[in-house]
Amino acid sequence: MTDLTLAQWQQRAESLKIESRAFIDGKYCEAVCSQRFECISPVDGRVLAHVSSCDSADADLAVAAARRVFEAGDWSRKAPAQRKKVLIRFSELLLEHREELALLETLDMGKPISDSLNIDVAGSANAIRWSAEAIDKVYDEVAPTPHDQLGLVTREAVGVVAAIVPWNFPLMMASWKLGPALATGNSIVLKPSEKSPLTAIRVAQLALDAGLPAGVLNVVPGYGHTIGKALGLHMDVDTVVFTGSTRTAKQLMIYAGESNMKRVWLEAGGKSPNIVFADAPDLKAAAEAAASAIAFNQGEVCTAGSRLLVEGSIKNTFLPMVVDALKGWTAGNPLDPATNVGALVDTQQMSTVLSYIESGQSGGAKLVTGGKRVLEESGGTYVEPTIFDGVTNAMKIAQEEIFGPVLSVITFADAEEAVRIANDTQYGLAAAVWTRDISKAHLTAKALRAGSVWVNQYDGGDMTAPFGGFKQSGNGRDKSIHAFDKYTELKATWIKL
Ligand code: NAD
């Protein structure tokens, strides 16, 4: 929680100065084409800024700046301990500008201000710091060679990284890329979502202030897919790292094949199952976690627990507990520190979510609670947290990622059926299991085709463990030391002795 009140946040919002230009080679600049696009706040529908709309000409400039500094070695050849120092300062600056960044994030994408402060900005600073602190503690290898040979196995920065990120955790998803990419010595061109570009634009200056050489971090906002496509097809980008939808992820693989076979690392969508067995150790805790798993961040979470799989024998006891827990999640003004459900990111996303709710109803599922747009008079885009019972896994609402606060409740008879339903999806990002039987917990966790599995909790984890997906939820991993794999090439050097 923050000490500021709703009125104080509103006052700050009125006087907030917003930088809305691209950041290339250490300077803010207009897009080459001089075009701008409207950045609309989902909080109340007002225009926050007119943001530079970059295209391939800006991609060329940003990539050239990134390449130049990479080759010059101002950053790439700095000692890891030196890079660490700059990045720790960058992380500190994020925290020193915590309120400004949180306000930008909330106004831009509608999430509650308390979450922006305590989760997004705090988590972003932590992600940068974690990678920075790790980088002078990782060692390369010496191969087990014959006596007259020395085989060095070393990791080298890949070069120019294009990072394309989504709107649901704008700064945090960027930071999960920036931390390991910069720590390993790469240069970056960051492409924020057109729905939430403001924090990425702002932090470029903070990175420079922290001591990052000009050109190492460039930020190119843009409307639609133009700038992302230009980066995806660019012949001088060595790696694309992406977080966003599975549809765009696949497109980036095509771009790589059509251009220079750049490495493509993808963190994509999810439709995560949250499995509650009758022997869950604490049904109340499970119900509260199920509610938070779908309502937190308005359900705009890749790991949202959007499919609640409940053992049939406890459904009638458990579902009312979830409904009750969800009453604690109410849409409200995101600038109010007490609000825990904010606005959906824009009118388009709201229409998508409402159309899935219609599909649930027309498809035969039973609407238990929620289902409507609320607070329309605010001019913002708010939808009530919603639960559907009687869902079968074949229904559209159980198969497609809604990316809103809409929960599908599905029953199962035994562990085998639970696993079959859980895995019956194109996605494999996350899953949870609630049981007091340790063997059942382990066996179910092993059988689940997902990159993260939680037992007797939902959404646990920190920077120490890798995060990413099986199947069409992506490849590669963010967070932890494993994230460095995406930003480095392995080199074998053979020396004849
Ligand atoms: P999106 O795929 O529409 O957009 C993501 C980014 O790609 C944006 O910056 C967008 O401008 C850009 N883009 C769009 N079309 C492009 C193209 N043709 N070429 C290059 N770039 C293009 O996704 P979104 O709606 O911004 O984000 C929501 C999605 O992100 C959900 O599917 C969610 O599950 C996923 N997500 C995944 C994770 C994870 O870690 N796995 C985390 C957060 C969000």
Coordinates of C-alpha atoms and ligand atoms in Angstrom, one line a residue:
M1 CA 0.0 0.0 0.0
T2 CA 1.0 3.6 -0.5
D3 CA 0.6 6.6 1.8
L4 CA -0.9 8.7 -1.0
T5 CA -4.6 9.0 -1.2
L6 CA -6.9 8.9 -4.3
A7 CA -7.1 12.7 -4.3
Q8 CA -3.3 13.0 -4.2
W9 CA -2.8 10.5 -7.0
Q10 CA -5.4 12.3 -9.1
Q11 CA -3.6 15.6 -8.5
R12 CA -0.3 14.0 -9.5
A13 CA -1.9 12.6 -12.6
E14 CA -3.0 16.1 -13.6
S15 CA 0.4 17.6 -13.3
L16 CA 2.4 14.6 -14.7
K17 CA 4.8 15.4 -17.5
I18 CA 4.8 12.6 -20.1
E19 CA 7.6 11.9 -22.5
S20 CA 6.2 10.4 -25.6
R21 CA 9.0 10.3 -28.1
A22 CA 11.2 7.5 -29.2
F23 CA 14.7 7.1 -27.6
I24 CA 17.5 6.4 -30.1
D25 CA 21.2 6.6 -29.5
G26 CA 20.9 8.3 -26.1
K27 CA 18.3 11.0 -27.2
Y28 CA 14.6 11.4 -27.3
C29 CA 13.5 12.0 -30.9
E30 CA 10.5 12.2 -33.2
A31 CA 9.8 9.2 -35.5
V32 CA 11.4 9.7 -38.9
C33 CA 8.0 9.9 -40.5
S34 CA 6.9 12.4 -37.8
Q35 CA 3.7 10.4 -37.2
R36 CA 2.2 10.1 -33.7
F37 CA -0.6 7.9 -32.3
E38 CA -3.0 8.6 -29.5
C39 CA -2.3 7.0 -26.1
I40 CA -5.7 6.7 -24.4
S41 CA -6.1 6.0 -20.7
P42 CA -8.5 3.1 -19.9
V43 CA -9.0 4.7 -16.5
D44 CA -11.3 7.3 -17.9
G45 CA -10.9 7.3 -21.7
R46 CA -8.9 10.5 -21.9
V47 CA -6.0 11.1 -24.2
L48 CA -2.7 10.9 -22.2
A49 CA -0.2 11.6 -24.9
H50 CA 0.5 11.5 -28.6
V51 CA 3.3 9.0 -29.0
S52 CA 5.9 8.8 -31.7
S53 CA 4.9 6.1 -34.2
C54 CA 8.2 4.5 -35.4
D55 CA 8.5 2.4 -38.5
S56 CA 11.3 0.6 -40.4
A57 CA 13.3 3.9 -40.8
D58 CA 13.5 4.2 -37.0
A59 CA 14.2 0.5 -36.7
D60 CA 17.2 1.1 -39.0
L61 CA 18.5 4.0 -36.9
A62 CA 18.0 2.2 -33.6
V63 CA 19.6 -1.0 -34.8
A64 CA 22.5 0.9 -36.3
A65 CA 23.1 2.7 -33.0
A66 CA 22.9 -0.5 -31.1
R67 CA 25.3 -2.2 -33.5
R68 CA 27.8 0.7 -33.4
V69 CA 28.1 0.7 -29.6
F70 CA 28.2 -3.1 -29.5
E71 CA 31.1 -3.2 -31.9
A72 CA 32.9 -0.3 -30.1
G73 CA 32.8 -2.3 -26.9
D74 CA 31.7 0.6 -24.6
W75 CA 29.3 -1.8 -22.9
S76 CA 29.9 -5.2 -24.4
R77 CA 33.5 -5.4 -23.4
K78 CA 33.1 -3.8 -20.0
A79 CA 34.0 -6.0 -17.1
P80 CA 31.0 -7.8 -15.7
A81 CA 31.5 -6.1 -12.4
Q82 CA 31.4 -2.7 -14.1
R83 CA 28.1 -3.6 -15.9
K84 CA 26.8 -4.8 -12.6
K85 CA 27.5 -1.4 -11.0
V86 CA 25.6 0.5 -13.7
L87 CA 22.7 -1.8 -13.7
I88 CA 22.3 -1.7 -9.9
R89 CA 22.3 2.1 -10.2
F90 CA 19.6 1.7 -12.9
S91 CA 17.6 -0.5 -10.6
E92 CA 17.9 2.1 -7.8
L93 CA 16.7 4.8 -10.1
L94 CA 13.6 2.8 -10.9
L95 CA 12.8 2.8 -7.2
E96 CA 13.7 6.4 -6.7
H97 CA 11.1 7.2 -9.5
R98 CA 8.7 4.6 -8.2
E99 CA 5.7 6.8 -7.8
E100 CA 6.1 8.5 -11.2
L101 CA 6.6 5.1 -13.0
A102 CA 3.7 3.5 -11.1
L103 CA 1.4 6.4 -12.0
L104 CA 2.4 6.2 -15.7
E105 CA 1.7 2.4 -15.7
T106 CA -1.7 2.8 -14.0
L107 CA -2.8 5.6 -16.3
D108 CA -1.5 3.9 -19.4
M109 CA -2.9 0.4 -18.9
G110 CA -5.5 0.6 -16.1
K111 CA -4.0 -1.6 -13.4
P112 CA -4.4 -0.7 -9.7
I113 CA -1.9 1.8 -8.4
S114 CA -1.0 -0.3 -5.4
D115 CA 0.0 -3.1 -7.8
S116 CA 1.9 -0.8 -10.1
L117 CA 3.9 0.4 -7.1
N118 CA 4.4 -2.8 -5.2
I119 CA 4.5 -5.4 -8.0
D120 CA 5.3 -3.8 -11.3
V121 CA 7.9 -1.2 -10.4
A122 CA 9.3 -3.0 -7.4
G123 CA 9.4 -6.3 -9.4
S124 CA 11.1 -4.5 -12.4
A125 CA 13.8 -3.0 -10.2
N126 CA 14.3 -6.4 -8.6
A127 CA 14.6 -8.1 -11.9
I128 CA 17.3 -5.7 -13.1
R129 CA 19.2 -5.9 -9.8
W130 CA 19.0 -9.7 -9.8
S131 CA 20.6 -10.1 -13.2
A132 CA 23.2 -7.5 -12.4
E133 CA 24.2 -9.1 -9.2
A134 CA 24.5 -12.5 -10.9
I135 CA 26.6 -11.5 -13.8
D136 CA 30.0 -11.4 -12.0
K137 CA 29.3 -14.8 -10.4
V138 CA 28.9 -17.0 -13.5
Y139 CA 31.9 -18.8 -14.9
D140 CA 32.8 -20.3 -18.3
E141 CA 34.1 -23.8 -18.8
V142 CA 37.2 -25.7 -19.8
A143 CA 36.5 -28.8 -21.8
P144 CA 37.9 -32.2 -20.8
T145 CA 40.4 -32.3 -23.6
P146 CA 43.5 -34.4 -24.5
H147 CA 46.7 -33.3 -22.7
D148 CA 48.0 -31.2 -25.7
Q149 CA 44.8 -29.3 -26.2
L150 CA 43.0 -26.6 -24.3
G151 CA 39.3 -26.3 -25.0
L152 CA 37.6 -23.2 -23.8
V153 CA 33.8 -23.1 -23.7
T154 CA 32.8 -19.4 -23.4
R155 CA 29.7 -17.4 -23.5
E156 CA 29.6 -14.3 -25.7
A157 CA 26.9 -11.6 -26.0
V158 CA 24.8 -12.2 -29.1
G159 CA 25.0 -8.6 -30.2
V160 CA 21.8 -6.6 -31.0
V161 CA 18.7 -7.8 -29.3
A162 CA 15.2 -6.7 -30.2
A163 CA 12.8 -7.0 -27.3
I164 CA 9.1 -6.9 -28.2
V165 CA 6.9 -6.8 -25.1
P166 CA 3.1 -6.8 -24.3
W167 CA 0.9 -4.4 -22.4
N168 CA -0.2 -6.4 -19.3
F169 CA 3.0 -5.9 -17.3
P170 CA 4.7 -3.3 -19.5
L171 CA 7.7 -2.4 -17.4
M172 CA 8.1 -5.8 -15.8
M173 CA 8.1 -7.8 -19.0
A174 CA 10.6 -5.3 -20.4
S175 CA 12.7 -5.7 -17.3
W176 CA 12.8 -9.4 -17.5
K177 CA 14.5 -8.9 -20.9
L178 CA 16.6 -5.9 -20.1
G179 CA 18.2 -7.4 -17.0
P180 CA 19.8 -10.4 -18.5
A181 CA 20.3 -8.9 -22.0
L182 CA 22.2 -5.9 -20.6
A183 CA 24.1 -7.8 -17.9
T184 CA 25.5 -10.1 -20.6
G185 CA 26.7 -7.1 -22.6
N186 CA 24.2 -6.8 -25.4
S187 CA 22.7 -3.7 -27.0
I188 CA 18.9 -3.6 -27.1
V189 CA 16.1 -2.1 -29.2
L190 CA 13.0 -2.3 -27.0
K191 CA 9.6 -2.2 -28.7
P192 CA 6.8 -1.6 -26.1
S193 CA 3.2 -2.3 -26.9
E194 CA 1.3 0.5 -28.5
K195 CA -1.3 0.1 -25.7
S196 CA 1.2 0.9 -23.0
P197 CA 4.4 2.5 -24.2
L198 CA 5.0 5.2 -21.6
T199 CA 7.1 3.5 -18.9
A200 CA 9.5 2.0 -21.5
I201 CA 10.0 5.4 -22.9
R202 CA 10.6 7.0 -19.5
V203 CA 13.1 4.4 -18.2
A204 CA 15.4 4.8 -21.3
Q205 CA 16.5 8.1 -19.8
L206 CA 16.9 6.6 -16.3
A207 CA 19.2 3.9 -17.8
L208 CA 21.3 6.6 -19.5
D209 CA 21.4 8.5 -16.2
A210 CA 22.6 5.3 -14.5
G211 CA 25.6 5.2 -16.8
L212 CA 24.5 3.0 -19.7
P213 CA 26.3 4.3 -22.8
A214 CA 24.2 6.0 -25.5
G215 CA 22.9 3.5 -28.0
V216 CA 22.9 0.5 -25.7
L217 CA 19.2 0.8 -24.9
N218 CA 16.9 2.3 -27.6
V219 CA 13.1 2.4 -27.3
V220 CA 10.9 2.5 -30.5
P221 CA 7.2 2.8 -29.8
G222 CA 4.9 2.4 -32.8
Y223 CA 1.3 1.8 -33.8
G224 CA 0.2 -1.6 -35.0
H225 CA 2.6 -4.3 -36.1
T226 CA 4.8 -2.1 -38.4
I227 CA 7.8 -1.5 -36.1
G228 CA 7.7 -5.0 -34.6
K229 CA 7.7 -6.5 -38.1
A230 CA 10.6 -4.3 -39.1
L231 CA 12.6 -5.6 -36.2
G232 CA 11.5 -9.1 -36.8
L233 CA 12.7 -9.0 -40.4
H234 CA 15.8 -6.8 -39.7
M235 CA 19.0 -8.3 -41.1
D236 CA 21.2 -6.8 -38.4
V237 CA 19.2 -7.9 -35.4
D238 CA 20.8 -11.1 -33.9
T239 CA 18.0 -12.1 -31.5
V240 CA 14.4 -11.3 -30.9
V241 CA 13.0 -11.8 -27.4
F242 CA 9.3 -11.6 -27.2
T243 CA 6.5 -11.7 -24.7
G244 CA 3.0 -11.6 -26.1
S245 CA 0.4 -13.7 -27.9
T246 CA 1.0 -17.0 -29.5
R247 CA -0.3 -15.6 -32.8
T248 CA 2.5 -12.9 -32.9
A249 CA 5.0 -15.4 -31.6
K250 CA 4.5 -17.6 -34.6
Q251 CA 4.8 -14.6 -36.9
L252 CA 8.2 -13.8 -35.4
M253 CA 9.4 -17.3 -36.2
I254 CA 8.3 -16.7 -39.8
Y255 CA 10.1 -13.3 -40.0
A256 CA 13.3 -15.0 -38.7
G257 CA 13.1 -17.6 -41.4
E258 CA 12.4 -15.0 -44.0
S259 CA 15.4 -12.9 -43.0
N260 CA 18.6 -13.8 -41.2
M261 CA 17.6 -16.8 -39.1
K262 CA 17.9 -14.6 -36.0
R263 CA 17.3 -16.4 -32.7
V264 CA 13.7 -16.1 -31.6
W265 CA 12.8 -16.6 -28.0
L266 CA 9.1 -16.5 -27.2
E267 CA 7.0 -16.2 -24.1
A268 CA 3.4 -16.5 -25.2
G269 CA -0.1 -17.2 -24.1
G270 CA -1.6 -19.5 -21.5
K271 CA -4.9 -21.2 -20.4
S272 CA -3.6 -22.5 -17.1
P273 CA -5.4 -25.2 -15.1
N274 CA -5.8 -24.8 -11.3
I275 CA -6.6 -28.4 -10.1
V276 CA -8.3 -28.7 -6.7
F277 CA -8.6 -32.2 -5.3
A278 CA -11.0 -33.1 -2.6
D279 CA -8.1 -33.6 -0.2
A280 CA -6.7 -30.1 -0.6
P281 CA -5.2 -29.2 2.8
D282 CA -7.1 -25.9 3.1
L283 CA -10.1 -25.3 0.9
K284 CA -10.5 -21.7 2.0
A285 CA -6.9 -20.9 0.9
A286 CA -7.6 -22.7 -2.4
A287 CA -10.7 -20.7 -2.9
E288 CA -9.0 -17.4 -2.2
A289 CA -6.1 -18.3 -4.5
A290 CA -8.6 -19.3 -7.3
A291 CA -10.3 -15.9 -7.0
S292 CA -7.0 -14.0 -7.0
A293 CA -5.7 -16.2 -9.9
I294 CA -8.4 -14.8 -12.2
A295 CA -9.0 -11.3 -10.8
F296 CA -5.5 -10.1 -10.2
N297 CA -4.5 -7.6 -12.9
Q298 CA -8.0 -7.9 -14.3
G299 CA -7.2 -11.4 -15.4
E300 CA -4.8 -9.9 -17.9
V301 CA -2.1 -12.3 -16.8
C302 CA -0.4 -15.0 -19.0
T303 CA -0.6 -17.4 -16.0
A304 CA -4.1 -16.5 -15.0
G305 CA -5.8 -19.6 -13.5
S306 CA -8.6 -19.4 -16.0
R307 CA -9.6 -23.0 -15.8
L308 CA -10.6 -24.1 -12.3
L309 CA -10.7 -27.9 -12.3
V310 CA -12.6 -29.1 -9.2
E311 CA -13.0 -32.7 -8.0
G312 CA -16.7 -33.5 -8.5
S313 CA -17.3 -34.6 -4.9
I314 CA -16.4 -31.1 -3.5
K315 CA -17.8 -28.9 -6.2
N316 CA -21.0 -27.9 -4.3
T317 CA -19.0 -26.9 -1.2
F318 CA -16.0 -25.4 -3.0
L319 CA -17.7 -23.2 -5.7
P320 CA -19.6 -21.1 -3.2
M321 CA -16.3 -20.5 -1.4
V322 CA -14.7 -19.2 -4.6
V323 CA -17.8 -17.0 -5.3
D324 CA -17.4 -15.6 -1.8
A325 CA -13.7 -15.0 -2.2
L326 CA -14.3 -13.2 -5.5
K327 CA -16.5 -10.7 -3.7
G328 CA -13.3 -9.3 -2.3
W329 CA -12.2 -8.4 -5.9
T330 CA -14.2 -5.4 -7.1
A331 CA -13.6 -3.1 -10.1
G332 CA -12.8 0.5 -9.1
N333 CA -10.8 3.5 -9.9
P334 CA -7.2 2.3 -10.3
L335 CA -5.9 5.5 -8.7
D336 CA -7.6 4.6 -5.5
P337 CA -4.9 2.7 -3.4
A338 CA -7.7 0.4 -2.1
T339 CA -8.7 -0.8 -5.5
N340 CA -7.7 -4.3 -6.5
V341 CA -9.4 -4.7 -9.9
G342 CA -8.7 -1.9 -12.4
A343 CA -9.7 -1.2 -16.0
L344 CA -9.1 -3.5 -18.9
V345 CA -6.4 -2.1 -21.1
D346 CA -8.7 -0.6 -23.8
T347 CA -12.1 -0.7 -25.4
Q348 CA -11.0 -3.4 -27.9
Q349 CA -9.9 -5.7 -25.0
M350 CA -13.1 -5.0 -23.2
S351 CA -15.2 -6.0 -26.2
T352 CA -13.1 -9.2 -26.6
V353 CA -13.8 -10.1 -22.9
L354 CA -17.5 -9.3 -23.2
S355 CA -17.8 -11.4 -26.4
Y356 CA -16.2 -14.4 -24.6
I357 CA -18.8 -13.9 -21.8
E358 CA -21.6 -14.0 -24.4
S359 CA -20.0 -17.1 -25.9
G360 CA -20.0 -18.8 -22.5
Q361 CA -23.7 -18.1 -22.1
S362 CA -24.7 -19.1 -25.6
G363 CA -22.4 -22.1 -25.4
G364 CA -24.3 -23.6 -22.5
A365 CA -22.2 -22.6 -19.5
K366 CA -23.9 -21.3 -16.4
L367 CA -23.1 -17.7 -15.4
V368 CA -22.6 -17.8 -11.6
T369 CA -21.5 -14.3 -10.9
G370 CA -20.3 -11.1 -12.8
G371 CA -20.6 -10.9 -16.5
K372 CA -21.1 -7.2 -17.1
R373 CA -19.4 -4.0 -17.9
V374 CA -19.4 -1.7 -14.9
L375 CA -18.5 1.9 -14.1
E376 CA -19.3 3.0 -17.6
E377 CA -20.0 6.6 -16.4
S378 CA -16.2 6.9 -15.7
G379 CA -15.4 6.7 -19.4
G380 CA -13.2 3.7 -18.5
T381 CA -13.2 0.1 -19.5
Y382 CA -14.2 -2.0 -16.5
V383 CA -15.6 -5.6 -16.4
E384 CA -16.8 -7.5 -13.3
P385 CA -14.9 -10.6 -12.3
T386 CA -16.9 -13.4 -13.7
I387 CA -17.4 -17.1 -13.0
F388 CA -18.9 -19.8 -15.3
D389 CA -19.9 -23.1 -13.9
G390 CA -20.8 -26.2 -15.9
V391 CA -18.0 -25.6 -18.4
T392 CA -16.7 -28.5 -20.6
N393 CA -13.1 -28.3 -21.7
A394 CA -14.2 -28.3 -25.4
M395 CA -16.0 -24.9 -25.0
K396 CA -14.4 -21.9 -26.5
I397 CA -14.2 -20.2 -23.1
A398 CA -12.1 -23.2 -21.9
Q399 CA -9.8 -23.4 -24.9
E400 CA -9.1 -19.8 -25.8
E401 CA -7.1 -17.3 -23.8
I402 CA -9.6 -14.6 -22.8
F403 CA -7.1 -12.3 -21.0
G404 CA -9.8 -10.9 -18.8
P405 CA -11.4 -11.8 -15.4
V406 CA -13.4 -14.8 -16.6
L407 CA -13.1 -18.1 -14.8
S408 CA -14.3 -21.4 -16.2
V409 CA -15.2 -24.1 -13.6
I410 CA -14.8 -27.7 -14.9
T411 CA -15.3 -30.8 -12.8
F412 CA -13.3 -34.1 -12.9
A413 CA -13.7 -37.5 -11.3
D414 CA -10.1 -38.6 -10.5
A415 CA -6.5 -37.6 -10.9
E416 CA -6.2 -39.2 -14.4
E417 CA -9.1 -37.2 -15.7
A418 CA -7.8 -34.0 -14.1
V419 CA -4.5 -34.4 -15.9
R420 CA -6.1 -35.3 -19.2
I421 CA -8.3 -32.1 -19.0
A422 CA -5.5 -30.0 -17.8
N423 CA -3.2 -31.0 -20.7
D424 CA -6.0 -30.7 -23.3
T425 CA -4.9 -27.3 -24.5
Q426 CA -2.5 -25.8 -27.0
Y427 CA -0.8 -24.0 -24.1
G428 CA 1.6 -25.1 -21.4
L429 CA 2.6 -22.1 -19.4
A430 CA 1.5 -22.9 -15.8
A431 CA -0.7 -25.1 -13.6
A432 CA -1.5 -25.7 -10.0
V433 CA -2.4 -28.7 -7.9
W434 CA -4.0 -28.7 -4.4
T435 CA -3.8 -31.9 -2.4
R436 CA -2.5 -33.1 0.9
D437 CA -1.2 -36.3 -0.7
I438 CA 2.5 -35.8 -1.4
S439 CA 2.7 -38.6 -4.0
K440 CA -0.4 -37.3 -5.8
A441 CA 1.1 -33.8 -5.8
H442 CA 4.4 -35.0 -7.3
L443 CA 2.8 -37.4 -9.8
T444 CA 0.3 -34.8 -11.0
A445 CA 3.0 -32.1 -11.2
K446 CA 5.2 -34.4 -13.3
A447 CA 2.3 -35.3 -15.6
L448 CA 1.3 -31.6 -16.2
R449 CA 2.8 -30.2 -19.5
A450 CA 3.6 -26.8 -18.1
G451 CA 6.6 -24.7 -17.5
S452 CA 5.6 -23.8 -13.9
V453 CA 3.6 -26.0 -11.6
W454 CA 2.5 -24.8 -8.2
V455 CA 1.5 -27.1 -5.3
N456 CA -0.9 -25.8 -2.7
Q457 CA -0.5 -22.3 -3.9
Y458 CA -1.1 -20.3 -7.1
D459 CA 1.5 -18.1 -8.8
G460 CA 4.4 -18.6 -6.5
G461 CA 8.0 -17.9 -7.5
D462 CA 10.6 -15.2 -7.7
M463 CA 13.7 -14.4 -9.8
T464 CA 15.5 -17.6 -8.7
A465 CA 13.5 -20.0 -10.9
P466 CA 13.1 -20.0 -14.7
F467 CA 9.7 -18.9 -16.1
G468 CA 8.3 -19.9 -19.5
G469 CA 6.2 -22.3 -21.4
F470 CA 5.8 -25.7 -22.9
K471 CA 4.0 -26.3 -26.2
Q472 CA 2.5 -23.1 -27.8
S473 CA 3.2 -21.0 -24.7
G474 CA 6.7 -20.5 -26.0
N475 CA 10.3 -21.5 -25.7
G476 CA 13.3 -20.4 -23.7
R477 CA 13.0 -19.0 -20.2
D478 CA 12.9 -15.6 -18.5
K479 CA 14.3 -15.1 -15.0
S480 CA 17.0 -17.0 -13.2
I481 CA 20.5 -17.8 -14.5
H482 CA 18.8 -19.8 -17.3
A483 CA 17.7 -16.5 -18.9
F484 CA 21.3 -15.8 -19.8
D485 CA 21.1 -18.6 -22.3
K486 CA 18.9 -16.5 -24.6
Y487 CA 21.4 -13.6 -24.6
T488 CA 24.6 -15.5 -25.2
E489 CA 26.2 -17.7 -27.9
L490 CA 28.4 -20.6 -26.8
K491 CA 31.8 -20.6 -28.3
A492 CA 34.4 -23.4 -28.3
T493 CA 38.0 -22.2 -28.7
W494 CA 40.6 -25.0 -29.3
I495 CA 44.2 -24.2 -28.4
K496 CA 47.0 -26.6 -29.4
L497 CA 49.5 -26.7 -26.6
Ligands
NAD1 P1 0.5 -9.2 -28.9 O1 1.1 -10.5 -29.4 O2 -0.7 -8.6 -29.6 O3 1.5 -8.1 -28.8 C1 2.8 -8.2 -28.2 C2 3.8 -7.3 -28.8 O4 4.0 -7.7 -30.2 C3 3.3 -5.8 -28.8 O5 4.4 -5.0 -28.6 C4 2.8 -5.7 -30.3 O6 2.8 -4.4 -30.8 C5 3.8 -6.6 -31.0 N1 3.3 -7.1 -32.3 C6 2.0 -7.3 -32.7 N2 2.0 -7.8 -34.0 C7 3.3 -7.9 -34.3 C8 4.0 -8.4 -35.5 N3 3.3 -8.9 -36.6 N4 5.3 -8.4 -35.5 C9 6.0 -8.0 -34.5 N5 5.5 -7.5 -33.4 C10 4.1 -7.5 -33.3 O7 0.2 -9.5 -27.4 P2 -0.5 -8.6 -26.3 O8 -2.0 -8.5 -26.6 O9 0.3 -7.3 -26.2 O10 -0.2 -9.3 -24.9 C11 -1.0 -10.3 -24.4 C12 -0.4 -11.7 -24.7 O11 0.9 -11.7 -24.0 C13 -1.2 -12.8 -24.0 O12 -1.3 -13.8 -25.0 C14 -0.4 -13.2 -22.8 O13 -0.6 -14.5 -22.4 C15 1.0 -13.0 -23.3 N6 1.9 -12.9 -22.2 C16 2.8 -13.9 -22.0 C17 3.7 -13.9 -20.9 C18 4.7 -15.0 -20.7 O14 5.6 -14.7 -20.0 N7 4.5 -16.1 -21.3 C19 3.7 -12.8 -20.1 C20 2.8 -11.7 -20.3 C21 1.9 -11.8 -21.4

